Amino acid sequence: MKALAVLENEKLGVIDLEKPENTTGDDVLVKVVYSGLCGSDFPRMFEHQAKFFPVVLGHEFSGIVEKVGEKVHKLAVGDKVSCIPLKPCFKCEACDEGNYSLCKNYGFIGSRENGGMEEYVKIPEINLQKLPEKFDLLQGAFFEPITVVLHGLGLLNKEVKGKKVGIIGVGTMGLLAVQCAKAYGAELVSAFDINEKNLEAAKELGADEVHNVAKKDIENEYDKYDIMIETSGANPSFVLILKLAAGKGELLYIGTPHSTLTFEYKDFELINRKELTIKGSWMNYSKPFPGKEWTEAIRLFDEGLVKIDKLIGATVSMEEFCERLEEIKGRALGGKIMVKVGESE
């Protein structure tokens, strides 16, 4: 079978791997159809952060069940599925408490083991979310990112309904957050970014206001928002979020910084002066595994409250991915890169 593999840092290729055949126990063989490229994959491809070489990335993927082991009871051949990439140990204190994202002995599909950028994947039944038959498999490939947003929202003390919500960074995560905030009844949803295309998409997907922080003074937005959500991981956003939040506001950090953060003392002091509450969010799971985030994603898609067409920058084959690697490295394609791994029929 074909697989898109990171052969070494900054070098990718389409290679041949043996198709998994011995599907027993609780194993499920999945024919992969779509696999999304996550922002966390960039360091694995370009910044020497891959766990091993060659590695097949892809933890945001969907496909069709082709074969099941004798202990599989909830899935059947032909079912549409989405990958649940975390493999908690289910033995530690964090797992016992349902904090699977905090497990120290976890595995992860698409990072610590090969993922969905290959034609077939064999994984345990517990690591698959069954999708309604009417769902498009493109939607299935967005379950992992949307559940990251839903997990963060679930950690907030404040209810989104009736609140003023600001979202910094409207790439994939931010655009999903815009739609979720609207679905949950926010009084006002404002999007902040430096990319006009992203801001246009945010407006089309329901944002009440959009603000290009590189082009206009936004001091009028300071001290305004009950809830601020940071999804970009860009260093300036980690400071700006403090200024935009209202007194007693709640800050949710979903984005991950990739370089050292420096705060001026007067900026950091805003945490005290405004009596802000800060929440960090990591991954997308709750008890019972994988959690309410995954069933809620089904509801949001089923009711048409989340759209994905504006989030996709390009859909490419494995070979096209390699050919366009420099564009992908420079993020010139914009939006989520979807790899079409196989056919749905």
mmCIF file of C-alpha atoms in Angstrom:
data_model
loop_
_atom_site.group_PDB
_atom_site.id
_atom_site.type_symbol
_atom_site.label_atom_id
_atom_site.label_comp_id
_atom_site.label_asym_id
_atom_site.label_seq_id
_atom_site.Cartn_x
_atom_site.Cartn_y
_atom_site.Cartn_z
ATOM 1 C CA MET A 1 0.000 0.000 0.000
ATOM 2 C CA LYS A 2 1.046 3.619 -0.511
ATOM 3 C CA ALA A 3 1.974 5.906 2.350
ATOM 4 C CA LEU A 4 3.072 9.532 2.588
ATOM 5 C CA ALA A 5 6.061 9.438 4.927
ATOM 6 C CA VAL A 6 8.464 11.911 6.485
ATOM 7 C CA LEU A 7 11.753 10.253 5.508
ATOM 8 C CA GLU A 8 13.964 12.726 7.335
ATOM 9 C CA ASN A 9 13.650 16.355 8.369
ATOM 10 C CA GLU A 10 12.273 18.407 5.436
ATOM 11 C CA LYS A 11 12.182 15.345 3.196
ATOM 12 C CA LEU A 12 8.926 13.554 2.363
ATOM 13 C CA GLY A 13 8.103 10.814 -0.093
ATOM 14 C CA VAL A 14 5.458 8.319 -1.135
ATOM 15 C CA ILE A 15 6.638 4.860 -0.114
ATOM 16 C CA ASP A 16 5.298 1.312 -0.204
ATOM 17 C CA LEU A 17 4.340 -0.361 3.068
ATOM 18 C CA GLU A 18 2.857 -3.764 3.729
ATOM 19 C CA LYS A 19 -0.923 -3.629 4.100
ATOM 20 C CA PRO A 20 -2.056 -4.780 7.579
ATOM 21 C CA GLU A 21 -3.889 -8.065 7.190
ATOM 22 C CA ASN A 22 -4.023 -9.851 10.555
ATOM 23 C CA THR A 23 -7.103 -8.100 12.011
ATOM 24 C CA THR A 24 -7.934 -9.884 15.284
ATOM 25 C CA GLY A 25 -9.266 -9.060 18.752
ATOM 26 C CA ASP A 26 -10.463 -5.471 18.989
ATOM 27 C CA ASP A 27 -8.516 -4.333 15.918
ATOM 28 C CA VAL A 28 -10.235 -2.578 13.044
ATOM 29 C CA LEU A 29 -8.798 -2.184 9.558
ATOM 30 C CA VAL A 30 -9.734 1.190 8.107
ATOM 31 C CA LYS A 31 -9.498 2.244 4.489
ATOM 32 C CA VAL A 32 -8.426 5.872 4.815
ATOM 33 C CA VAL A 33 -10.146 8.426 2.569
ATOM 34 C CA TYR A 34 -9.147 11.867 3.929
ATOM 35 C CA SER A 35 -6.336 12.909 6.241
ATOM 36 C CA GLY A 36 -5.870 16.511 7.359
ATOM 37 C CA LEU A 37 -2.557 18.238 8.012
ATOM 38 C CA CYS A 38 -2.463 19.700 11.534
ATOM 39 C CA GLY A 39 -0.373 22.667 12.630
ATOM 40 C CA SER A 40 1.360 20.324 15.070
ATOM 41 C CA ASP A 41 2.617 18.301 12.075
ATOM 42 C CA PHE A 42 4.774 21.180 10.813
ATOM 43 C CA PRO A 43 7.413 20.830 13.562
ATOM 44 C CA ARG A 44 7.472 17.093 12.906
ATOM 45 C CA MET A 45 8.165 17.720 9.226
ATOM 46 C CA PHE A 46 10.399 20.789 9.355
ATOM 47 C CA GLU A 47 11.798 21.312 12.862
ATOM 48 C CA HIS A 48 13.416 17.974 13.772
ATOM 49 C CA GLN A 49 10.550 17.028 16.112
ATOM 50 C CA ALA A 50 9.528 13.691 14.588
ATOM 51 C CA LYS A 51 9.753 10.805 17.050
ATOM 52 C CA PHE A 52 11.328 8.512 14.435
ATOM 53 C CA PHE A 53 11.965 8.166 10.692
ATOM 54 C CA PRO A 54 10.308 7.267 8.456
ATOM 55 C CA VAL A 55 7.045 8.298 10.094
ATOM 56 C CA VAL A 56 3.590 8.449 8.547
ATOM 57 C CA LEU A 57 1.756 11.457 9.981
ATOM 58 C CA GLY A 58 -1.990 12.023 10.110
ATOM 59 C CA HIS A 59 -4.125 12.076 13.256
ATOM 60 C CA GLU A 60 -7.076 13.917 11.671
ATOM 61 C CA PHE A 61 -8.404 11.263 9.339
ATOM 62 C CA SER A 62 -11.579 9.527 8.281
ATOM 63 C CA GLY A 63 -12.320 6.398 6.345
ATOM 64 C CA ILE A 64 -14.377 3.244 5.963
ATOM 65 C CA VAL A 65 -14.178 0.055 7.996
ATOM 66 C CA GLU A 66 -12.860 -2.758 5.829
ATOM 67 C CA LYS A 67 -12.326 -5.562 8.353
ATOM 68 C CA VAL A 68 -12.953 -6.122 12.080
ATOM 69 C CA GLY A 69 -11.570 -8.453 14.735
ATOM 70 C CA GLU A 70 -13.710 -10.960 16.607
ATOM 71 C CA LYS A 71 -13.969 -8.723 19.712
ATOM 72 C CA VAL A 72 -15.261 -5.686 17.808
ATOM 73 C CA HIS A 73 -18.952 -5.101 18.608
ATOM 74 C CA LYS A 74 -19.785 -1.462 17.896
ATOM 75 C CA LEU A 75 -18.434 -1.228 14.341
ATOM 76 C CA ALA A 76 -19.127 -3.210 11.186
ATOM 77 C CA VAL A 77 -17.658 -3.464 7.718
ATOM 78 C CA GLY A 78 -18.743 -0.444 5.671
ATOM 79 C CA ASP A 79 -19.147 1.952 8.606
ATOM 80 C CA LYS A 80 -17.819 5.492 8.225
ATOM 81 C CA VAL A 81 -15.372 6.384 10.991
ATOM 82 C CA SER A 82 -13.181 9.185 12.295
ATOM 83 C CA CYS A 83 -9.885 8.647 14.114
ATOM 84 C CA ILE A 84 -9.584 9.238 17.879
ATOM 85 C CA PRO A 85 -5.780 9.480 17.977
ATOM 86 C CA LEU A 86 -4.939 9.401 21.696
ATOM 87 C CA LYS A 87 -4.081 6.041 23.265
ATOM 88 C CA PRO A 88 -4.194 6.568 27.043
ATOM 89 C CA CYS A 89 -2.765 3.903 29.322
ATOM 90 C CA PHE A 90 -6.096 3.707 31.278
ATOM 91 C CA LYS A 91 -4.072 2.690 34.355
ATOM 92 C CA CYS A 92 -2.704 5.912 35.855
ATOM 93 C CA GLU A 93 -4.350 8.384 38.246
ATOM 94 C CA ALA A 94 -5.010 10.895 35.443
ATOM 95 C CA CYS A 95 -6.853 8.256 33.411
ATOM 96 C CA ASP A 96 -8.823 7.087 36.452
ATOM 97 C CA GLU A 97 -10.048 10.667 36.883
ATOM 98 C CA GLY A 98 -10.954 10.975 33.192
ATOM 99 C CA ASN A 99 -8.097 13.377 32.465
ATOM 100 C CA TYR A 100 -6.814 11.317 29.569
ATOM 101 C CA SER A 101 -4.977 14.254 27.996
ATOM 102 C CA LEU A 102 -2.755 14.347 31.105
ATOM 103 C CA CYS A 103 -1.728 10.690 30.851
ATOM 104 C CA LYS A 104 2.059 10.378 30.933
ATOM 105 C CA ASN A 105 2.156 6.921 29.348
ATOM 106 C CA TYR A 106 0.096 7.529 26.240
ATOM 107 C CA GLY A 107 0.469 6.557 22.619
ATOM 108 C CA PHE A 108 -0.613 8.779 19.746
ATOM 109 C CA ILE A 109 -1.630 7.776 16.246
ATOM 110 C CA GLY A 110 0.177 9.888 13.657
ATOM 111 C CA SER A 111 3.087 10.826 15.906
ATOM 112 C CA ARG A 112 4.280 8.057 18.204
ATOM 113 C CA GLU A 113 3.078 5.493 15.683
ATOM 114 C CA ASN A 114 2.113 5.708 12.019
ATOM 115 C CA GLY A 115 -1.072 7.593 11.213
ATOM 116 C CA GLY A 116 -3.622 8.169 8.510
ATOM 117 C CA MET A 117 -1.561 9.349 5.558
ATOM 118 C CA GLU A 118 -1.479 5.776 4.302
ATOM 119 C CA GLU A 119 -4.078 3.748 2.459
ATOM 120 C CA TYR A 120 -4.949 1.404 5.336
ATOM 121 C CA VAL A 121 -4.604 1.729 9.097
ATOM 122 C CA LYS A 122 -5.166 -0.953 11.731
ATOM 123 C CA ILE A 123 -6.200 0.528 15.079
ATOM 124 C CA PRO A 124 -8.267 -0.505 18.131
ATOM 125 C CA GLU A 125 -12.037 -0.048 18.027
ATOM 126 C CA ILE A 126 -11.874 2.391 20.955
ATOM 127 C CA ASN A 127 -9.853 4.763 18.760
ATOM 128 C CA LEU A 128 -12.619 5.154 16.193
ATOM 129 C CA GLN A 129 -15.726 7.330 16.260
ATOM 130 C CA LYS A 130 -18.584 5.926 14.197
ATOM 131 C CA LEU A 131 -20.111 8.545 11.920
ATOM 132 C CA PRO A 132 -23.725 8.783 10.800
ATOM 133 C CA GLU A 133 -24.134 7.297 7.333
ATOM 134 C CA LYS A 134 -25.264 10.634 5.876
ATOM 135 C CA PHE A 135 -22.040 12.381 6.946
ATOM 136 C CA ASP A 136 -19.448 13.325 4.377
ATOM 137 C CA LEU A 137 -16.039 11.830 5.141
ATOM 138 C CA LEU A 138 -14.552 15.315 4.830
ATOM 139 C CA GLN A 139 -16.582 16.190 7.917
ATOM 140 C CA GLY A 140 -15.156 13.120 9.600
ATOM 141 C CA ALA A 141 -11.616 14.379 9.051
ATOM 142 C CA PHE A 142 -12.531 17.539 11.007
ATOM 143 C CA PHE A 143 -13.740 15.721 14.130
ATOM 144 C CA GLU A 144 -10.350 15.828 15.827
ATOM 145 C CA PRO A 145 -9.841 19.616 15.461
ATOM 146 C CA ILE A 146 -13.400 20.547 16.393
ATOM 147 C CA THR A 147 -13.252 18.401 19.527
ATOM 148 C CA VAL A 148 -10.112 20.315 20.566
ATOM 149 C CA VAL A 149 -12.207 23.500 20.512
ATOM 150 C CA LEU A 150 -15.131 21.852 22.292
ATOM 151 C CA HIS A 151 -12.860 20.528 25.032
ATOM 152 C CA GLY A 152 -11.538 24.030 25.691
ATOM 153 C CA LEU A 153 -15.019 25.542 25.822
ATOM 154 C CA GLY A 154 -16.031 22.828 28.264
ATOM 155 C CA LEU A 155 -13.289 23.922 30.665
ATOM 156 C CA LEU A 156 -14.611 27.477 30.964
ATOM 157 C CA ASN A 157 -16.337 28.586 34.142
ATOM 158 C CA LYS A 158 -18.471 31.056 32.192
ATOM 159 C CA GLU A 159 -21.318 29.989 29.955
ATOM 160 C CA VAL A 160 -20.847 31.248 26.385
ATOM 161 C CA LYS A 161 -24.535 32.102 25.993
ATOM 162 C CA GLY A 162 -25.143 35.833 26.295
ATOM 163 C CA LYS A 163 -21.443 36.681 26.569
ATOM 164 C CA LYS A 164 -19.111 38.793 24.452
ATOM 165 C CA VAL A 165 -16.546 36.407 22.988
ATOM 166 C CA GLY A 166 -13.302 37.395 21.249
ATOM 167 C CA ILE A 167 -11.230 34.904 19.257
ATOM 168 C CA ILE A 168 -7.611 35.627 18.370
ATOM 169 C CA GLY A 169 -6.354 33.704 15.361
ATOM 170 C CA VAL A 170 -8.937 32.473 12.872
ATOM 171 C CA GLY A 171 -7.176 29.662 11.124
ATOM 172 C CA THR A 172 -8.799 26.242 11.329
ATOM 173 C CA MET A 173 -9.225 26.231 15.123
ATOM 174 C CA GLY A 174 -10.334 29.844 15.273
ATOM 175 C CA LEU A 175 -12.950 29.431 12.552
ATOM 176 C CA LEU A 176 -14.317 26.393 14.331
ATOM 177 C CA ALA A 177 -14.370 28.397 17.581
ATOM 178 C CA VAL A 178 -16.305 31.208 15.863
ATOM 179 C CA GLN A 179 -18.977 28.762 14.769
ATOM 180 C CA CYS A 180 -19.169 27.015 18.139
ATOM 181 C CA ALA A 181 -19.500 30.330 20.008
ATOM 182 C CA LYS A 182 -22.362 31.339 17.700
ATOM 183 C CA ALA A 183 -23.996 27.931 18.101
ATOM 184 C CA TYR A 184 -23.858 28.319 21.888
ATOM 185 C CA GLY A 185 -25.585 31.691 21.830
ATOM 186 C CA ALA A 186 -22.836 34.262 22.347
ATOM 187 C CA GLU A 187 -24.151 37.836 22.347
ATOM 188 C CA LEU A 188 -21.153 39.013 20.313
ATOM 189 C CA VAL A 189 -18.408 37.089 18.502
ATOM 190 C CA SER A 190 -15.392 39.086 17.325
ATOM 191 C CA ALA A 191 -12.495 37.659 15.321
ATOM 192 C CA PHE A 192 -8.939 39.030 15.447
ATOM 193 C CA ASP A 193 -6.226 38.148 12.942
ATOM 194 C CA ILE A 194 -3.647 39.661 10.568
ATOM 195 C CA ASN A 195 -4.875 37.722 7.541
ATOM 196 C CA GLU A 196 -7.701 39.342 5.581
ATOM 197 C CA LYS A 197 -8.729 36.067 3.945
ATOM 198 C CA ASN A 198 -9.144 34.429 7.350
ATOM 199 C CA LEU A 199 -11.149 37.383 8.598
ATOM 200 C CA GLU A 200 -13.423 37.264 5.567
ATOM 201 C CA ALA A 201 -14.038 33.586 6.258
ATOM 202 C CA ALA A 202 -14.793 34.363 9.904
ATOM 203 C CA LYS A 203 -17.380 36.937 8.850
ATOM 204 C CA GLU A 204 -19.002 34.489 6.430
ATOM 205 C CA LEU A 205 -19.134 31.834 9.150
ATOM 206 C CA GLY A 206 -20.926 34.059 11.633
ATOM 207 C CA ALA A 207 -18.509 36.466 13.318
ATOM 208 C CA ASP A 208 -20.305 39.703 14.208
ATOM 209 C CA GLU A 209 -17.123 41.765 13.983
ATOM 210 C CA VAL A 210 -13.669 41.206 12.486
ATOM 211 C CA HIS A 211 -10.505 43.136 13.322
ATOM 212 C CA ASN A 212 -7.207 43.115 11.442
ATOM 213 C CA VAL A 213 -4.765 43.871 14.241
ATOM 214 C CA ALA A 214 -2.019 44.682 11.744
ATOM 215 C CA LYS A 215 -4.014 47.352 9.927
ATOM 216 C CA LYS A 216 -6.058 49.233 12.491
ATOM 217 C CA ASP A 217 -5.997 50.543 16.023
ATOM 218 C CA ILE A 218 -8.061 48.255 18.221
ATOM 219 C CA GLU A 219 -7.829 50.120 21.525
ATOM 220 C CA ASN A 220 -11.602 50.581 21.430
ATOM 221 C CA GLU A 221 -11.842 46.807 21.836
ATOM 222 C CA TYR A 222 -9.822 46.761 25.071
ATOM 223 C CA ASP A 223 -11.587 45.696 28.280
ATOM 224 C CA LYS A 224 -14.598 44.502 26.279
ATOM 225 C CA TYR A 225 -14.793 40.715 26.206
ATOM 226 C CA ASP A 226 -16.158 38.343 28.823
ATOM 227 C CA ILE A 227 -14.382 35.419 27.189
ATOM 228 C CA MET A 228 -11.200 35.562 25.111
ATOM 229 C CA ILE A 229 -9.987 32.523 23.169
ATOM 230 C CA GLU A 230 -6.442 32.292 21.781
ATOM 231 C CA THR A 231 -5.983 29.716 19.008
ATOM 232 C CA SER A 232 -3.023 30.961 16.963
ATOM 233 C CA GLY A 233 -0.078 30.277 19.260
ATOM 234 C CA ALA A 234 1.508 33.534 17.998
ATOM 235 C CA ASN A 235 3.472 35.304 20.726
ATOM 236 C CA PRO A 236 1.843 38.771 20.355
ATOM 237 C CA SER A 237 -1.584 37.195 20.852
ATOM 238 C CA PHE A 238 -0.655 35.990 24.317
ATOM 239 C CA VAL A 239 -0.265 39.645 25.348
ATOM 240 C CA LEU A 240 -3.131 41.106 23.329
ATOM 241 C CA ILE A 241 -5.624 38.713 24.902
ATOM 242 C CA LEU A 242 -4.932 40.298 28.302
ATOM 243 C CA LYS A 243 -5.806 43.755 26.988
ATOM 244 C CA LEU A 244 -8.994 42.733 25.215
ATOM 245 C CA ALA A 245 -10.473 40.890 28.182
ATOM 246 C CA ALA A 246 -12.951 42.712 30.408
ATOM 247 C CA GLY A 247 -12.669 42.801 34.184
ATOM 248 C CA LYS A 248 -13.392 39.376 35.696
ATOM 249 C CA GLY A 249 -12.983 37.984 32.173
ATOM 250 C CA GLU A 250 -11.972 34.439 31.351
ATOM 251 C CA LEU A 251 -9.088 33.592 29.026
ATOM 252 C CA LEU A 252 -8.811 30.285 27.182
ATOM 253 C CA TYR A 253 -5.458 29.340 25.664
ATOM 254 C CA ILE A 254 -5.777 26.658 22.979
ATOM 255 C CA GLY A 255 -2.897 27.744 20.714
ATOM 256 C CA THR A 256 0.596 26.508 21.553
ATOM 257 C CA PRO A 257 3.579 28.919 21.429
ATOM 258 C CA HIS A 258 6.752 27.694 19.736
ATOM 259 C CA SER A 259 9.254 30.226 21.053
ATOM 260 C CA THR A 260 10.001 32.033 24.305
ATOM 261 C CA LEU A 261 7.319 34.425 25.516
ATOM 262 C CA THR A 262 8.252 37.780 27.055
ATOM 263 C CA PHE A 263 5.759 39.967 28.925
ATOM 264 C CA GLU A 264 6.146 43.585 29.962
ATOM 265 C CA TYR A 265 5.283 43.818 33.630
ATOM 266 C CA LYS A 266 2.411 46.231 32.952
ATOM 267 C CA ASP A 267 0.838 43.736 30.580
ATOM 268 C CA PHE A 268 1.240 40.791 32.915
ATOM 269 C CA GLU A 269 -0.121 42.920 35.752
ATOM 270 C CA LEU A 270 -3.461 43.040 33.928
ATOM 271 C CA ILE A 271 -4.091 39.520 35.194
ATOM 272 C CA ASN A 272 -4.147 40.946 38.720
ATOM 273 C CA ARG A 273 -5.778 44.277 38.021
ATOM 274 C CA LYS A 274 -8.662 42.752 36.060
ATOM 275 C CA GLU A 275 -8.863 39.645 38.247
ATOM 276 C CA LEU A 276 -8.748 37.468 35.150
ATOM 277 C CA THR A 277 -9.235 33.716 35.125
ATOM 278 C CA ILE A 278 -6.869 31.852 32.784
ATOM 279 C CA LYS A 279 -7.518 28.369 31.470
ATOM 280 C CA GLY A 280 -5.158 26.226 29.455
ATOM 281 C CA SER A 281 -6.574 23.476 27.264
ATOM 282 C CA TRP A 282 -4.775 20.396 25.971
ATOM 283 C CA MET A 283 -6.230 17.926 23.492
ATOM 284 C CA ASN A 284 -9.868 16.852 23.486
ATOM 285 C CA TYR A 285 -11.001 14.087 25.823
ATOM 286 C CA SER A 286 -13.253 13.484 28.822
ATOM 287 C CA LYS A 287 -14.794 10.586 30.704
ATOM 288 C CA PRO A 288 -15.987 8.096 29.510
ATOM 289 C CA PHE A 289 -13.372 7.954 26.753
ATOM 290 C CA PRO A 290 -13.280 9.632 24.307
ATOM 291 C CA GLY A 291 -15.857 11.906 25.899
ATOM 292 C CA LYS A 292 -18.747 14.250 25.345
ATOM 293 C CA GLU A 293 -16.715 16.358 22.918
ATOM 294 C CA TRP A 294 -17.000 13.659 20.254
ATOM 295 C CA THR A 295 -20.760 13.169 20.510
ATOM 296 C CA GLU A 296 -21.245 16.935 20.588
ATOM 297 C CA ALA A 297 -19.287 17.207 17.326
ATOM 298 C CA ILE A 298 -21.820 14.852 15.738
ATOM 299 C CA ARG A 299 -24.678 17.073 16.895
ATOM 300 C CA LEU A 300 -23.112 20.292 15.615
ATOM 301 C CA PHE A 301 -22.451 18.813 12.187
ATOM 302 C CA ASP A 302 -25.837 17.076 12.076
ATOM 303 C CA GLU A 303 -27.689 20.324 12.797
ATOM 304 C CA GLY A 304 -25.646 22.260 10.250
ATOM 305 C CA LEU A 305 -24.132 24.528 12.903
ATOM 306 C CA VAL A 306 -20.556 23.952 11.708
ATOM 307 C CA LYS A 307 -19.385 24.322 8.106
ATOM 308 C CA ILE A 308 -15.975 23.281 6.809
ATOM 309 C CA ASP A 309 -15.823 24.498 3.200
ATOM 310 C CA LYS A 310 -14.217 27.838 4.164
ATOM 311 C CA LEU A 311 -11.591 26.040 6.241
ATOM 312 C CA ILE A 312 -10.006 23.989 3.448
ATOM 313 C CA GLY A 313 -7.050 25.523 1.649
ATOM 314 C CA ALA A 314 -6.340 22.666 -0.749
ATOM 315 C CA THR A 315 -7.097 18.994 -1.303
ATOM 316 C CA VAL A 316 -4.120 17.094 -2.711
ATOM 317 C CA SER A 317 -2.987 13.561 -3.427
ATOM 318 C CA MET A 318 0.039 12.103 -1.649
ATOM 319 C CA GLU A 319 2.182 12.803 -4.704
ATOM 320 C CA GLU A 320 0.920 16.387 -5.013
ATOM 321 C CA PHE A 321 1.705 16.942 -1.348
ATOM 322 C CA CYS A 322 5.364 16.125 -2.029
ATOM 323 C CA GLU A 323 5.431 18.257 -5.180
ATOM 324 C CA ARG A 324 4.051 21.263 -3.302
ATOM 325 C CA LEU A 325 6.146 20.811 -0.173
ATOM 326 C CA GLU A 326 7.760 24.257 -0.353
ATOM 327 C CA GLU A 327 4.344 25.924 -0.623
ATOM 328 C CA ILE A 328 3.110 23.850 2.290
ATOM 329 C CA LYS A 329 6.184 24.679 4.375
ATOM 330 C CA GLY A 330 5.614 28.382 3.731
ATOM 331 C CA ARG A 331 1.860 27.969 4.438
ATOM 332 C CA ALA A 332 1.224 29.609 1.077
ATOM 333 C CA LEU A 333 -1.819 27.447 0.320
ATOM 334 C CA GLY A 334 -3.777 28.835 3.268
ATOM 335 C CA GLY A 335 -6.380 26.916 5.227
ATOM 336 C CA LYS A 336 -6.387 23.248 6.095
ATOM 337 C CA ILE A 337 -4.464 20.964 3.734
ATOM 338 C CA MET A 338 -6.436 17.797 3.117
ATOM 339 C CA VAL A 339 -4.723 14.738 1.683
ATOM 340 C CA LYS A 340 -7.029 12.568 -0.436
ATOM 341 C CA VAL A 341 -5.653 9.160 0.479
ATOM 342 C CA GLY A 342 -8.266 6.857 -1.055
ATOM 343 C CA GLU A 343 -11.707 6.671 -2.568
ATOM 344 C CA SER A 344 -14.919 6.335 -0.599
ATOM 345 C CA GLU A 345 -16.276 3.639 -2.900
#
